[in-house]
mmCIF file with all atom_site columns, C-alpha atoms in Angstrom:
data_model
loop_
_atom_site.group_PDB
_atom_site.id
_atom_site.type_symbol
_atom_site.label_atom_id
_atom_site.label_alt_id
_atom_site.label_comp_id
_atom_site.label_asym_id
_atom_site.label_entity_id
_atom_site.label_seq_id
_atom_site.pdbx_PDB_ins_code
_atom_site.Cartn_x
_atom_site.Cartn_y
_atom_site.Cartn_z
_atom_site.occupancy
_atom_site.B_iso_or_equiv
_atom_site.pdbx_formal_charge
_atom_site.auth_seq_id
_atom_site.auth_comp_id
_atom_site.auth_asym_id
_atom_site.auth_atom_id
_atom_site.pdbx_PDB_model_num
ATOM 1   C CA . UNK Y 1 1   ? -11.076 -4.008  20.386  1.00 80.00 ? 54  UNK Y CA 1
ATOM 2   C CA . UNK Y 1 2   ? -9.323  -3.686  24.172  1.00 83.00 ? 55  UNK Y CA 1
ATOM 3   C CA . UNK Y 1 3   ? -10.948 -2.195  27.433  1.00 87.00 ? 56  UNK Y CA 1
ATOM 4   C CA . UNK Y 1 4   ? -8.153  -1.423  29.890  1.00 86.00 ? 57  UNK Y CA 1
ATOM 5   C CA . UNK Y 1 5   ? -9.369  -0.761  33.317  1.00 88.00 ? 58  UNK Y CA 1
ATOM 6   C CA . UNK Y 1 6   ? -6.813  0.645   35.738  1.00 86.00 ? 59  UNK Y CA 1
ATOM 7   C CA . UNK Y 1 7   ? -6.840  2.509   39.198  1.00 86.00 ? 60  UNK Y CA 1
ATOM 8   C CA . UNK Y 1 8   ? -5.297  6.245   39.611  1.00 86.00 ? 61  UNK Y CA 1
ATOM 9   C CA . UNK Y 1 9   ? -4.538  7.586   42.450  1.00 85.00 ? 62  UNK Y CA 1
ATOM 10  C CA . UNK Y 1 10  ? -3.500  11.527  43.285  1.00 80.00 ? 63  UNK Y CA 1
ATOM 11  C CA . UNK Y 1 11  ? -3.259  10.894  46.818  1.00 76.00 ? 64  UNK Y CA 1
ATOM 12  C CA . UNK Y 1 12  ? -4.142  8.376   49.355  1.00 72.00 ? 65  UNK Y CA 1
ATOM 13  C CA . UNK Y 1 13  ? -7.693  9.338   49.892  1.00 75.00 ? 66  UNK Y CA 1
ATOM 14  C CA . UNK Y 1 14  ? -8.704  10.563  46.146  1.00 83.00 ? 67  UNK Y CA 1
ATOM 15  C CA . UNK Y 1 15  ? -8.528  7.137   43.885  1.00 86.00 ? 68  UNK Y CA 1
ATOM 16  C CA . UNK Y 1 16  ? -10.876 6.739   40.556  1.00 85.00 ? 69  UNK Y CA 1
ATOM 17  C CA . UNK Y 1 17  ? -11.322 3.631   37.985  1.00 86.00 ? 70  UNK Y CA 1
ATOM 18  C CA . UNK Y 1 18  ? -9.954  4.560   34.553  1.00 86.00 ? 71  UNK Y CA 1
ATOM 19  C CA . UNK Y 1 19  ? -11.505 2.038   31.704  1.00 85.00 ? 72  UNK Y CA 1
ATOM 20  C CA . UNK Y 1 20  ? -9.355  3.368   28.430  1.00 84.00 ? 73  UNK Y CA 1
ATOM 21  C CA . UNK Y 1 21  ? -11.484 1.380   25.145  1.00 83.00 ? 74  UNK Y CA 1
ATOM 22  C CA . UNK Y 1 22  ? -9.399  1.442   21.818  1.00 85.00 ? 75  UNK Y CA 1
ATOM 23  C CA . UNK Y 1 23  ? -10.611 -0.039  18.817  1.00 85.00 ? 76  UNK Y CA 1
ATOM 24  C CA . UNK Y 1 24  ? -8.999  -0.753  15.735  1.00 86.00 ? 77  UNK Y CA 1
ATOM 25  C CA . UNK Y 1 25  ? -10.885 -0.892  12.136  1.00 86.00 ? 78  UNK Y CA 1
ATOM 26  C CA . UNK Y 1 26  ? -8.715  -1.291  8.482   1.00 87.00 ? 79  UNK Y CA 1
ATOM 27  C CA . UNK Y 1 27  ? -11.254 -0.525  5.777   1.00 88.00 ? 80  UNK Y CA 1
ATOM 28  C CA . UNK Y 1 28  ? -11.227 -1.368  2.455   1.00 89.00 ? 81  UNK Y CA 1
ATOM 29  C CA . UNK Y 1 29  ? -12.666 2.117   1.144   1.00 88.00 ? 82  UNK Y CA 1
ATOM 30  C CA . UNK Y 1 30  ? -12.385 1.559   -2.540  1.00 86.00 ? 83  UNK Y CA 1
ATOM 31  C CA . UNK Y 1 31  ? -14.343 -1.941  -1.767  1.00 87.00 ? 84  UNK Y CA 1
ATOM 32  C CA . UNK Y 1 32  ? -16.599 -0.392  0.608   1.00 88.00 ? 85  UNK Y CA 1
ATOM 33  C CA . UNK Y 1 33  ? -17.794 2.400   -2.192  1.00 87.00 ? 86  UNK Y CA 1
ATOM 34  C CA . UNK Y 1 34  ? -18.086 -0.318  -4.623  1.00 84.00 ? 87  UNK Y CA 1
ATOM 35  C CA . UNK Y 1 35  ? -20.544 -2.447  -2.395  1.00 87.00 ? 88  UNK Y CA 1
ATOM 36  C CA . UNK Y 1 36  ? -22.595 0.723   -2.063  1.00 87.00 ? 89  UNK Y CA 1
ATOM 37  C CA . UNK Y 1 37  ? -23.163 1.194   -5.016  1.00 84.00 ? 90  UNK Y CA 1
ATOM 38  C CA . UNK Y 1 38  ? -23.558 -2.384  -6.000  1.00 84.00 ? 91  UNK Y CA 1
ATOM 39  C CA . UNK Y 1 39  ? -24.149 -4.808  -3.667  1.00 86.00 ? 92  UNK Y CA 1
ATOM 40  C CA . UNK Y 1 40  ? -24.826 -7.407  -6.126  1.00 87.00 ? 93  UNK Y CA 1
ATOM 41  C CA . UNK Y 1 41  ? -21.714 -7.630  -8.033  1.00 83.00 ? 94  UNK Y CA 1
ATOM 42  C CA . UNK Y 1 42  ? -22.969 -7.321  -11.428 1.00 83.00 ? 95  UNK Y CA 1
ATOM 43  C CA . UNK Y 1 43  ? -20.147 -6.708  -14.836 1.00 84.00 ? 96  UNK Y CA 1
ATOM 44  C CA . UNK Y 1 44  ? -19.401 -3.547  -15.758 1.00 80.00 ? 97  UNK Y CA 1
ATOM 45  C CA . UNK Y 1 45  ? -20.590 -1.487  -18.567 1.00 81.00 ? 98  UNK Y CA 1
ATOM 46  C CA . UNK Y 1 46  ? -17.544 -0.856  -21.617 1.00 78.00 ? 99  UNK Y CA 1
ATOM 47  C CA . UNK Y 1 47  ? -17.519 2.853   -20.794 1.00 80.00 ? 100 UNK Y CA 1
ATOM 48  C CA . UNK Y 1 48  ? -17.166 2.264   -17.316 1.00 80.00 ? 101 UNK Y CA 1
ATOM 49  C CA . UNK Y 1 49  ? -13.903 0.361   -17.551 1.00 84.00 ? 102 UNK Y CA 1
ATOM 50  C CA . UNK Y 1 50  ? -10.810 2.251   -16.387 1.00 85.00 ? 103 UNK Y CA 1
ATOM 51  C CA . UNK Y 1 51  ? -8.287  1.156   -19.444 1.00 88.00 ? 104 UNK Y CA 1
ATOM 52  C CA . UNK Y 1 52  ? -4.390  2.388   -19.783 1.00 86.00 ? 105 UNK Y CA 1
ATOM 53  C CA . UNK Y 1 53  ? -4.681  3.682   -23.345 1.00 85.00 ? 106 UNK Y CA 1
ATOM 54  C CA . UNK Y 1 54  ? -1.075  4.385   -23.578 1.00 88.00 ? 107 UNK Y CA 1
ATOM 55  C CA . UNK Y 1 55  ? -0.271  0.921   -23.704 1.00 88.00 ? 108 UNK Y CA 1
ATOM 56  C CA . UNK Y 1 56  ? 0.562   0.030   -27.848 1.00 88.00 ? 109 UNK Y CA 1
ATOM 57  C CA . UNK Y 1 57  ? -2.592  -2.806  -28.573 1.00 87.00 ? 110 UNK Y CA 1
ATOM 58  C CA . UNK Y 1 58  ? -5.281  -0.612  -26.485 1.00 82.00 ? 111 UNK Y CA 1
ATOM 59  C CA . UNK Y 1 59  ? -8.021  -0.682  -28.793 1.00 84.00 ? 112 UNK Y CA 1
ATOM 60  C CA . UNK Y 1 60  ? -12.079 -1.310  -28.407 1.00 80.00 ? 113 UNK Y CA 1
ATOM 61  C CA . UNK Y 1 61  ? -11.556 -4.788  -27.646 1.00 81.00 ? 114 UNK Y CA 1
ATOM 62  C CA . UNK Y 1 62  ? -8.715  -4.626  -25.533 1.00 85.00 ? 115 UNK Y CA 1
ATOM 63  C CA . UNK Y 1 63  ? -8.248  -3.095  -21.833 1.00 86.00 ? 116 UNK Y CA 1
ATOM 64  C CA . UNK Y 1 64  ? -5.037  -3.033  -19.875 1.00 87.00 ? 117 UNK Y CA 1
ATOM 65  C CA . UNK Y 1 65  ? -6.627  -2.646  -16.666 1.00 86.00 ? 118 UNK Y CA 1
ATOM 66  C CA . UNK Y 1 66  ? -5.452  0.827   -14.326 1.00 85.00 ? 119 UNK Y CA 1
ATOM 67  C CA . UNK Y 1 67  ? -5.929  0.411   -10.578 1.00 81.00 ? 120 UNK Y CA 1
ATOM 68  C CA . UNK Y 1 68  ? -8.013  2.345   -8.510  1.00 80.00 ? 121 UNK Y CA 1
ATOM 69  C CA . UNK Y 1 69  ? -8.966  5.907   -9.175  1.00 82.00 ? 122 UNK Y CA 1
ATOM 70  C CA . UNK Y 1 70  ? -6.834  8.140   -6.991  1.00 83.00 ? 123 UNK Y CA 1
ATOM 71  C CA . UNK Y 1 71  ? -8.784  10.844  -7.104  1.00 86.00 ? 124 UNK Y CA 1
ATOM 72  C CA . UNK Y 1 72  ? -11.404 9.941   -4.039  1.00 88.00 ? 125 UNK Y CA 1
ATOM 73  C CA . UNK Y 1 73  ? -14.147 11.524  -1.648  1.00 90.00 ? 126 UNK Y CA 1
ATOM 74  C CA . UNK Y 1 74  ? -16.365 9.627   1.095   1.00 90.00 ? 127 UNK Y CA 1
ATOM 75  C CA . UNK Y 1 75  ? -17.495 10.107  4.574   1.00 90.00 ? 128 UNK Y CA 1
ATOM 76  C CA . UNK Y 1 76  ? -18.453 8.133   7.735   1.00 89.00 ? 129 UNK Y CA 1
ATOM 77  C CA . UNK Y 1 77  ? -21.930 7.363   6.742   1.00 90.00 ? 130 UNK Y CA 1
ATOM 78  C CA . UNK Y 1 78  ? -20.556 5.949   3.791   1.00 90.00 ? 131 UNK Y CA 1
ATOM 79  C CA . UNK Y 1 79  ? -18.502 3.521   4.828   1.00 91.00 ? 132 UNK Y CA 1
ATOM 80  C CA . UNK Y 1 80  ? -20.018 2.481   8.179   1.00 89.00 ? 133 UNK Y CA 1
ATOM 81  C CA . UNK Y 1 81  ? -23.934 3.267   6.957   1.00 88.00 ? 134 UNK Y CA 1
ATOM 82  C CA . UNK Y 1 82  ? -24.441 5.802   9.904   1.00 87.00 ? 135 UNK Y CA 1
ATOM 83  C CA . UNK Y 1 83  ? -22.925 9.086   11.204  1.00 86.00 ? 136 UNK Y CA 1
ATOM 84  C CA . UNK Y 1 84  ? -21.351 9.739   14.787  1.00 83.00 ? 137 UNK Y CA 1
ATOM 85  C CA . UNK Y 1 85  ? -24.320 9.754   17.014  1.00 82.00 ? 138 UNK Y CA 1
ATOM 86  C CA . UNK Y 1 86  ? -22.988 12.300  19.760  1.00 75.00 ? 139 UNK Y CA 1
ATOM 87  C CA . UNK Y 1 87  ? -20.598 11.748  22.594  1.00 74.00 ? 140 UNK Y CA 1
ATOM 88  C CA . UNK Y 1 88  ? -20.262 9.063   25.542  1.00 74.00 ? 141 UNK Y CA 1
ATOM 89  C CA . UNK Y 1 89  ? -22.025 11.088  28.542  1.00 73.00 ? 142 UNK Y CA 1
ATOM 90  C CA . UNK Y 1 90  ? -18.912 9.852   30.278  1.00 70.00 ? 143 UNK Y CA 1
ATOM 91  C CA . UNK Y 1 91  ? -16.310 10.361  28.156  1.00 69.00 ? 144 UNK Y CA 1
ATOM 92  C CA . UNK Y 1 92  ? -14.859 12.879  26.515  1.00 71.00 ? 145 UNK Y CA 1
ATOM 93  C CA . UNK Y 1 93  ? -16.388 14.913  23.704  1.00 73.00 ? 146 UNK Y CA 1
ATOM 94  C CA . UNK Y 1 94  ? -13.695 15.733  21.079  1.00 77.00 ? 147 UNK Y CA 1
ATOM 95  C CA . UNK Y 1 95  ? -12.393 13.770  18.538  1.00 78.00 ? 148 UNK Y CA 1
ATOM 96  C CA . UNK Y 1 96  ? -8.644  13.760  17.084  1.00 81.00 ? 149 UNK Y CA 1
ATOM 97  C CA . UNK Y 1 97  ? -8.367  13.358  13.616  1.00 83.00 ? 150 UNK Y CA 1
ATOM 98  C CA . UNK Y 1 98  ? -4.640  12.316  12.212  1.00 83.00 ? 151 UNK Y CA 1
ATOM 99  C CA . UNK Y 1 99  ? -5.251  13.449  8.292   1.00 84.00 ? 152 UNK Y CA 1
ATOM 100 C CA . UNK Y 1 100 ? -1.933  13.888  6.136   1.00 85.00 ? 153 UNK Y CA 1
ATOM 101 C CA . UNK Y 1 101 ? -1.261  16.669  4.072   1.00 83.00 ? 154 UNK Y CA 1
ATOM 102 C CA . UNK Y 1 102 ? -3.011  16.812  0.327   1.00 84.00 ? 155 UNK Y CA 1
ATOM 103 C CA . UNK Y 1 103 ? -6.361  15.748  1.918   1.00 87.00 ? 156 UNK Y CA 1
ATOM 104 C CA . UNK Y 1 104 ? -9.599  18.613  2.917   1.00 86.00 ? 157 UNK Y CA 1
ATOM 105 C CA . UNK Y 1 105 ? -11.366 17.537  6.046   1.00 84.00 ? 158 UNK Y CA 1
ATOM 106 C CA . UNK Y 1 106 ? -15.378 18.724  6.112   1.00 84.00 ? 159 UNK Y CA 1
ATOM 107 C CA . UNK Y 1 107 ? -17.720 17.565  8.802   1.00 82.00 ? 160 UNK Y CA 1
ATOM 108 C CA . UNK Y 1 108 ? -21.706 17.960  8.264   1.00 82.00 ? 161 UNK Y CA 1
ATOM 109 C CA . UNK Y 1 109 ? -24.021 18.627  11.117  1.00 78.00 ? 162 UNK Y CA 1
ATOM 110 C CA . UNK Y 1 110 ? -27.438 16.906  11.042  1.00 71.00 ? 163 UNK Y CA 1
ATOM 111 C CA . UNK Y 1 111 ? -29.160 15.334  8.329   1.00 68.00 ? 164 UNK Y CA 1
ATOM 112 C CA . UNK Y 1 112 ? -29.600 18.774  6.241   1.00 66.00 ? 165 UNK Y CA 1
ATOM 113 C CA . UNK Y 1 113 ? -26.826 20.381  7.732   1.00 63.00 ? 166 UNK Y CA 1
ATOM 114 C CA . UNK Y 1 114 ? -24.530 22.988  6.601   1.00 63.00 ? 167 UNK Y CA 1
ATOM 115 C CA . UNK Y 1 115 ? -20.846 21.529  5.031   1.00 65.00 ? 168 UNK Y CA 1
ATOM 116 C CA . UNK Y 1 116 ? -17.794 23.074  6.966   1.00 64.00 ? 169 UNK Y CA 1
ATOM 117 C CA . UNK Y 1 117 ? -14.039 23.226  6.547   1.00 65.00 ? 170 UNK Y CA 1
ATOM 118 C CA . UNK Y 1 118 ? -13.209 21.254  9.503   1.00 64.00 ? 171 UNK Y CA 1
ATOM 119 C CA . UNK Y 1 119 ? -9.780  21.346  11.990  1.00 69.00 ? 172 UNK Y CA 1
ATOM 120 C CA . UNK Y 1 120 ? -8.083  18.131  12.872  1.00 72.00 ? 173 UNK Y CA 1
ATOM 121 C CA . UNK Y 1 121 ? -10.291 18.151  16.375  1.00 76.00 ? 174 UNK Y CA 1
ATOM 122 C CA . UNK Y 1 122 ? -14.275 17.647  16.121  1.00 75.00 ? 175 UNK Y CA 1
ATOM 123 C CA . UNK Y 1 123 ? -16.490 18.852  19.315  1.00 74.00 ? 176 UNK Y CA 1
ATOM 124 C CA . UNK Y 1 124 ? -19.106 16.329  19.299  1.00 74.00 ? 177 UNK Y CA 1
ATOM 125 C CA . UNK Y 1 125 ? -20.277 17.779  23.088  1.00 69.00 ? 178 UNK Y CA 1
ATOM 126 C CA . UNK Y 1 126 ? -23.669 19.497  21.164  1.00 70.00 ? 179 UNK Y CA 1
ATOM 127 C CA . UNK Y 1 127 ? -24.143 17.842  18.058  1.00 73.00 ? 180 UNK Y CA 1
ATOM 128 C CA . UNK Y 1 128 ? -26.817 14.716  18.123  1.00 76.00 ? 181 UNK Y CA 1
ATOM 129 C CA . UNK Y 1 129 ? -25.330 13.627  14.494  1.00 80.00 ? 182 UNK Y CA 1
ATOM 130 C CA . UNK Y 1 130 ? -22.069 14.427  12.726  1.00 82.00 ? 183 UNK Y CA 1
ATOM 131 C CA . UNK Y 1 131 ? -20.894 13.342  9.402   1.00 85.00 ? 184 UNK Y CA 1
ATOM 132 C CA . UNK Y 1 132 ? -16.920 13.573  7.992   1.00 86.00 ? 185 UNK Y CA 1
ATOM 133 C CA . UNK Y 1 133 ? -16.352 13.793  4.990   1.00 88.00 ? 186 UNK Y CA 1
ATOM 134 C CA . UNK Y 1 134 ? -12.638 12.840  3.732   1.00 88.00 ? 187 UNK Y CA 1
ATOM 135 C CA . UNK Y 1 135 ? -11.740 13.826  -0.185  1.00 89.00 ? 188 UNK Y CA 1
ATOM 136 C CA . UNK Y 1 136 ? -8.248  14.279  -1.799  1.00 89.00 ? 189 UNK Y CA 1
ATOM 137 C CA . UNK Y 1 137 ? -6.954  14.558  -5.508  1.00 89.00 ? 190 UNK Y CA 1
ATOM 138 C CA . UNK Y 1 138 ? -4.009  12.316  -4.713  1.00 87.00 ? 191 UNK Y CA 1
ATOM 139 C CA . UNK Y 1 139 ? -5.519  9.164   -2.460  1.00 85.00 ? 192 UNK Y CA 1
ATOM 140 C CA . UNK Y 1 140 ? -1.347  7.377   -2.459  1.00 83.00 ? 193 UNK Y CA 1
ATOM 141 C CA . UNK Y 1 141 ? -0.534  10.203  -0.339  1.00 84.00 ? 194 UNK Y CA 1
ATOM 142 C CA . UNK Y 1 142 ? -1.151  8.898   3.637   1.00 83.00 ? 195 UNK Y CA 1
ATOM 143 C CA . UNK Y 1 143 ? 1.051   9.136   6.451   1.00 83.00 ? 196 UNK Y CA 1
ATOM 144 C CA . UNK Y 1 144 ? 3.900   7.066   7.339   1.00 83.00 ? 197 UNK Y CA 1
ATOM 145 C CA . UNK Y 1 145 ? 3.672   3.845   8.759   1.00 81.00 ? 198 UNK Y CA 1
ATOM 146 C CA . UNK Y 1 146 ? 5.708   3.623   11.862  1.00 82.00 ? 199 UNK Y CA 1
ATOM 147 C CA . UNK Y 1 147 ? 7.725   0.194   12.478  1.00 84.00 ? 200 UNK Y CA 1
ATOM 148 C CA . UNK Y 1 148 ? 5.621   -1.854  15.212  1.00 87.00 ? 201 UNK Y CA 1
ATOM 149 C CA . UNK Y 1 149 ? 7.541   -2.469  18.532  1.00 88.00 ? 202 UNK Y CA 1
ATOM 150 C CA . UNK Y 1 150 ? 6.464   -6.037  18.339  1.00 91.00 ? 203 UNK Y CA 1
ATOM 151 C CA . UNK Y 1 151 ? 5.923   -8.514  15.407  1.00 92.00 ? 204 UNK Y CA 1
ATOM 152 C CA . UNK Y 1 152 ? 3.529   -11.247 16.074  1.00 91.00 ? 205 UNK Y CA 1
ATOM 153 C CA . UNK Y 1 153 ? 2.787   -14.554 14.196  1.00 91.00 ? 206 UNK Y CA 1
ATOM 154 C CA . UNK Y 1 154 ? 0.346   -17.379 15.355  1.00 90.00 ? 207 UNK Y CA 1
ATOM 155 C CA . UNK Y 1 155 ? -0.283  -20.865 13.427  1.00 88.00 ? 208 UNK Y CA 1
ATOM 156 C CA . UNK Y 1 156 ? -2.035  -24.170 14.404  1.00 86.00 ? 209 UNK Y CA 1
ATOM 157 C CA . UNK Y 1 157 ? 0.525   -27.365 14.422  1.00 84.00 ? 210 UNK Y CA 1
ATOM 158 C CA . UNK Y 1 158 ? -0.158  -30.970 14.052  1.00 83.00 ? 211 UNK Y CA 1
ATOM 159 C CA . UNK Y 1 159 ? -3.712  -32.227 14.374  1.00 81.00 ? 212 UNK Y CA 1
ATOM 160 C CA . UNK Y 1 160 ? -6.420  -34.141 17.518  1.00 78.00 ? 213 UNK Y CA 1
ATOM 161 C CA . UNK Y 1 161 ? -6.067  -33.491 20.805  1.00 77.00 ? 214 UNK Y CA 1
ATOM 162 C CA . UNK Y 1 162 ? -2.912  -35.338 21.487  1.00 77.00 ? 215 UNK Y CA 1
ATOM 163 C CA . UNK Y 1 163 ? -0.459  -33.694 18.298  1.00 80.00 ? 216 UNK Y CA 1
ATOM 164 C CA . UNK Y 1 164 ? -2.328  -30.674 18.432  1.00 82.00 ? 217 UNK Y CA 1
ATOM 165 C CA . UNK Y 1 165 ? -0.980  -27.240 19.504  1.00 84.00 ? 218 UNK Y CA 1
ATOM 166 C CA . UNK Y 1 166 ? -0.557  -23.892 19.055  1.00 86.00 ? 219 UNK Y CA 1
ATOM 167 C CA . UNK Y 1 167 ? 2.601   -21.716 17.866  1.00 88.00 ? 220 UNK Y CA 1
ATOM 168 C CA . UNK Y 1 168 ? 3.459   -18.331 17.998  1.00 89.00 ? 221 UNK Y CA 1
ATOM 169 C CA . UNK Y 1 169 ? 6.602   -16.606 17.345  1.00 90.00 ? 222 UNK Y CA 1
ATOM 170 C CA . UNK Y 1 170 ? 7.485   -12.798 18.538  1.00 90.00 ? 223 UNK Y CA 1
ATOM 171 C CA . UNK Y 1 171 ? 10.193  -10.809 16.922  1.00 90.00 ? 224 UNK Y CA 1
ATOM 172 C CA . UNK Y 1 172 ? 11.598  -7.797  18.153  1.00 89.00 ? 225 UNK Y CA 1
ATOM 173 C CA . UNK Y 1 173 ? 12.203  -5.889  15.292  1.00 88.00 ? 226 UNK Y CA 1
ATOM 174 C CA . UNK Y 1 174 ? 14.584  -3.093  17.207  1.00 87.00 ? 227 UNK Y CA 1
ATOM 175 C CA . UNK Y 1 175 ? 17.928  -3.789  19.218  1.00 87.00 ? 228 UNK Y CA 1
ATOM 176 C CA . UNK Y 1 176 ? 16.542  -2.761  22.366  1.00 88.00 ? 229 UNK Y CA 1
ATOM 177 C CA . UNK Y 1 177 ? 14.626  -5.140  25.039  1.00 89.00 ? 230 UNK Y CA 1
ATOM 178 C CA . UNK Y 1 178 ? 10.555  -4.426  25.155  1.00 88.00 ? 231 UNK Y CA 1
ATOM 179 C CA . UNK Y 1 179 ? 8.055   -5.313  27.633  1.00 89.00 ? 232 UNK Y CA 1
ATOM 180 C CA . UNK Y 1 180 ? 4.924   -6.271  26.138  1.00 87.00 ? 233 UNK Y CA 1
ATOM 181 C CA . UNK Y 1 181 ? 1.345   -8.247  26.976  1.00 86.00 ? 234 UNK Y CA 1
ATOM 182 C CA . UNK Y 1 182 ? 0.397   -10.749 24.496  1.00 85.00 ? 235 UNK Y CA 1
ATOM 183 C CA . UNK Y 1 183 ? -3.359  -11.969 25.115  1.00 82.00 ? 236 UNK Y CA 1
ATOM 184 C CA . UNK Y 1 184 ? -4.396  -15.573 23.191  1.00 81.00 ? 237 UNK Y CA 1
ATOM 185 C CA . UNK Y 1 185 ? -8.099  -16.197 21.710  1.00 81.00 ? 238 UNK Y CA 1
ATOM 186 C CA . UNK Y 1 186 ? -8.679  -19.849 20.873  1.00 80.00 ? 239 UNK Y CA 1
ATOM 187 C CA . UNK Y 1 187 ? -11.227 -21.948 19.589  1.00 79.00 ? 240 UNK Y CA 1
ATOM 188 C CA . UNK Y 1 188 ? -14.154 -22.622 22.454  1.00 82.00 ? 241 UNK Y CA 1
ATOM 189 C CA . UNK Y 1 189 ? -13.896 -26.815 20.957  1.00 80.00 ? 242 UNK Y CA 1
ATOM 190 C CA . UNK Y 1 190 ? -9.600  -25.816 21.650  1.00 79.00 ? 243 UNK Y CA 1
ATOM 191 C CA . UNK Y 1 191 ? -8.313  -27.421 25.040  1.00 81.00 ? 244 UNK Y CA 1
ATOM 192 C CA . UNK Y 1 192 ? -5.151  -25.986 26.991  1.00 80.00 ? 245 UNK Y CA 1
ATOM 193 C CA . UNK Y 1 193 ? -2.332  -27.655 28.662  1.00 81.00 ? 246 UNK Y CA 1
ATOM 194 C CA . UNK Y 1 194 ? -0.343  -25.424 30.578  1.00 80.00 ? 247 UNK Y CA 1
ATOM 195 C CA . UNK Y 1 195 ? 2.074   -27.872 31.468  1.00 82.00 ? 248 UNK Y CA 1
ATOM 196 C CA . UNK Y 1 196 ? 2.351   -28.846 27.640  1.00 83.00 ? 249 UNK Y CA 1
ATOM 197 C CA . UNK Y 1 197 ? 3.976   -24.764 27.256  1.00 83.00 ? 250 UNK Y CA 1
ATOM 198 C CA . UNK Y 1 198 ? 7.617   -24.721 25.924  1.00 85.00 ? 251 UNK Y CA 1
ATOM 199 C CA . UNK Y 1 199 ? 9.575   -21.647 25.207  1.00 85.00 ? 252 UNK Y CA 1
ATOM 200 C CA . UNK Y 1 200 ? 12.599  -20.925 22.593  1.00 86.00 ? 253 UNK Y CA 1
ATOM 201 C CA . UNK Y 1 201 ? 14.826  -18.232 22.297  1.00 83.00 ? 254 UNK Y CA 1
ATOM 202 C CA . UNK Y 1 202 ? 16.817  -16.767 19.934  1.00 78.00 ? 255 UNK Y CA 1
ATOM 203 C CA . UNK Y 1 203 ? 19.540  -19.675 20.920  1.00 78.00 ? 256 UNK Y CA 1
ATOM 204 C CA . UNK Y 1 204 ? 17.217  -22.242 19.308  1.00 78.00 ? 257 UNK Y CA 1
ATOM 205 C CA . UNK Y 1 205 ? 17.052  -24.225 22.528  1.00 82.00 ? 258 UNK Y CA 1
ATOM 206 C CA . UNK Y 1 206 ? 13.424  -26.029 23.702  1.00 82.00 ? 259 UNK Y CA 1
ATOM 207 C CA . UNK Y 1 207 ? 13.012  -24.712 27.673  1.00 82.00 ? 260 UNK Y CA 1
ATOM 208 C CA . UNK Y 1 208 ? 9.515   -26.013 29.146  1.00 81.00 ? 261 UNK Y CA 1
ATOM 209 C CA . UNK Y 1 209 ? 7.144   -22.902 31.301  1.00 77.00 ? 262 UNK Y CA 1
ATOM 210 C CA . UNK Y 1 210 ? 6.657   -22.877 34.748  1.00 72.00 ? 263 UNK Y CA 1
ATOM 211 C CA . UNK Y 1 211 ? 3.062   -21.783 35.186  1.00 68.00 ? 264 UNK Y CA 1
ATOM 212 C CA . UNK Y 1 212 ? 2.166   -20.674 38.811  1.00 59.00 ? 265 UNK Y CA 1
ATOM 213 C CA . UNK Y 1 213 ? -1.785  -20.472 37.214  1.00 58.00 ? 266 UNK Y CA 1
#
């Protein structure tokens, strides 16, 4: 999760705050589904095993394990326990939904409400509850992946206070320069030397930071 807050000006006299909040969620769905229906794990029944009977010694006793089904359906309130619960009073009250081709989109109004075909944009300005609902016949087909501007690596070196530190490595994956803000969380028992900071660059040579903090 980030909260940007910045100041917007159309002229000198008319100014507002802008906070922007972006949050970012992978989800195991097949997982998810799986703890829903069992949140125990307990072993599977015999018919319930998903077996590749094509394979030469498939018999009763032994299962060549497929993968996931890819034939899938689930919604919202399954996989976070809850529907959308109306808009931010402050914000706006649409949603954008990015859904490749091959998959129907259906939202569901209320607890009892009706099921309808549903456009990539939700208005959420008059509903106190919304549900989407997410199914497709082929669940491999998403949309591409584009390549990140920025790789980013971080690892803990050496050990104690004194041969302790942190390292992280960027990589610019393109040919052309980028301008980026890389924010650090570390451990609250963690202390940090600023004048300990060392940079290298691509020529491999050790250059210590400056730190005007």
């Amino acid at each position: 999760m980030a909260i940007d807050v910045h100041r917007e000006c159309t002229d000198e006299e008319a100014c507002k705050m802008v906070l922007k909040q972006t949050v970012d969620a992978v989800v195991d769905v097949p997982r998810q589904l799986r703890r829903n229906k069992h949140p125990i794990p307990v072993p599977l029944y015999g018919t319930d095993f998903r077996c590749d009977t094509s394979k030469p010694y498939a018999n009763d006793y032994i299962c060549f394990p497929l993968g996931d089904p890819t034939e899938v359906s689930w919604s919202i309130r399954e996989i976070f326990g809850r529907p959308i619960e109306g808009a931010c009073r402050i914000g706006q009250g649409s949603v954008n939904l990015d859904v490749p081709d091959g998959w129907k989109l259906q939202s569901k109004s209320g607890e009892d409400g009706e099921i309808l075909d549903t456009y990539p944009t939700l208005s959420l300005a008059n509903t106190d509850s919304l549900d989407i609902i997410l199914s497709s016949d082929n669940a491999t087909h998403v949309s591409p992946v584009s390549s990140p501007p920025v790789f980013a690596q971080r690892s803990f070196s050496g050990h104690g206070q004194q041969r302790g530190g942190v390292r992280t490595a960027f990589t610019n994956p393109s040919s052309e320069p980028v301008t980026f803000i890389y924010s650090e969380t570390l451990p609250w028992f963690m202390r940090f030397y600023f004048h300990t900071m060392k940079l290298k660059n691509v020529d491999g040579v050790w250059r210590r930071v400056i730190c005007a903090c």
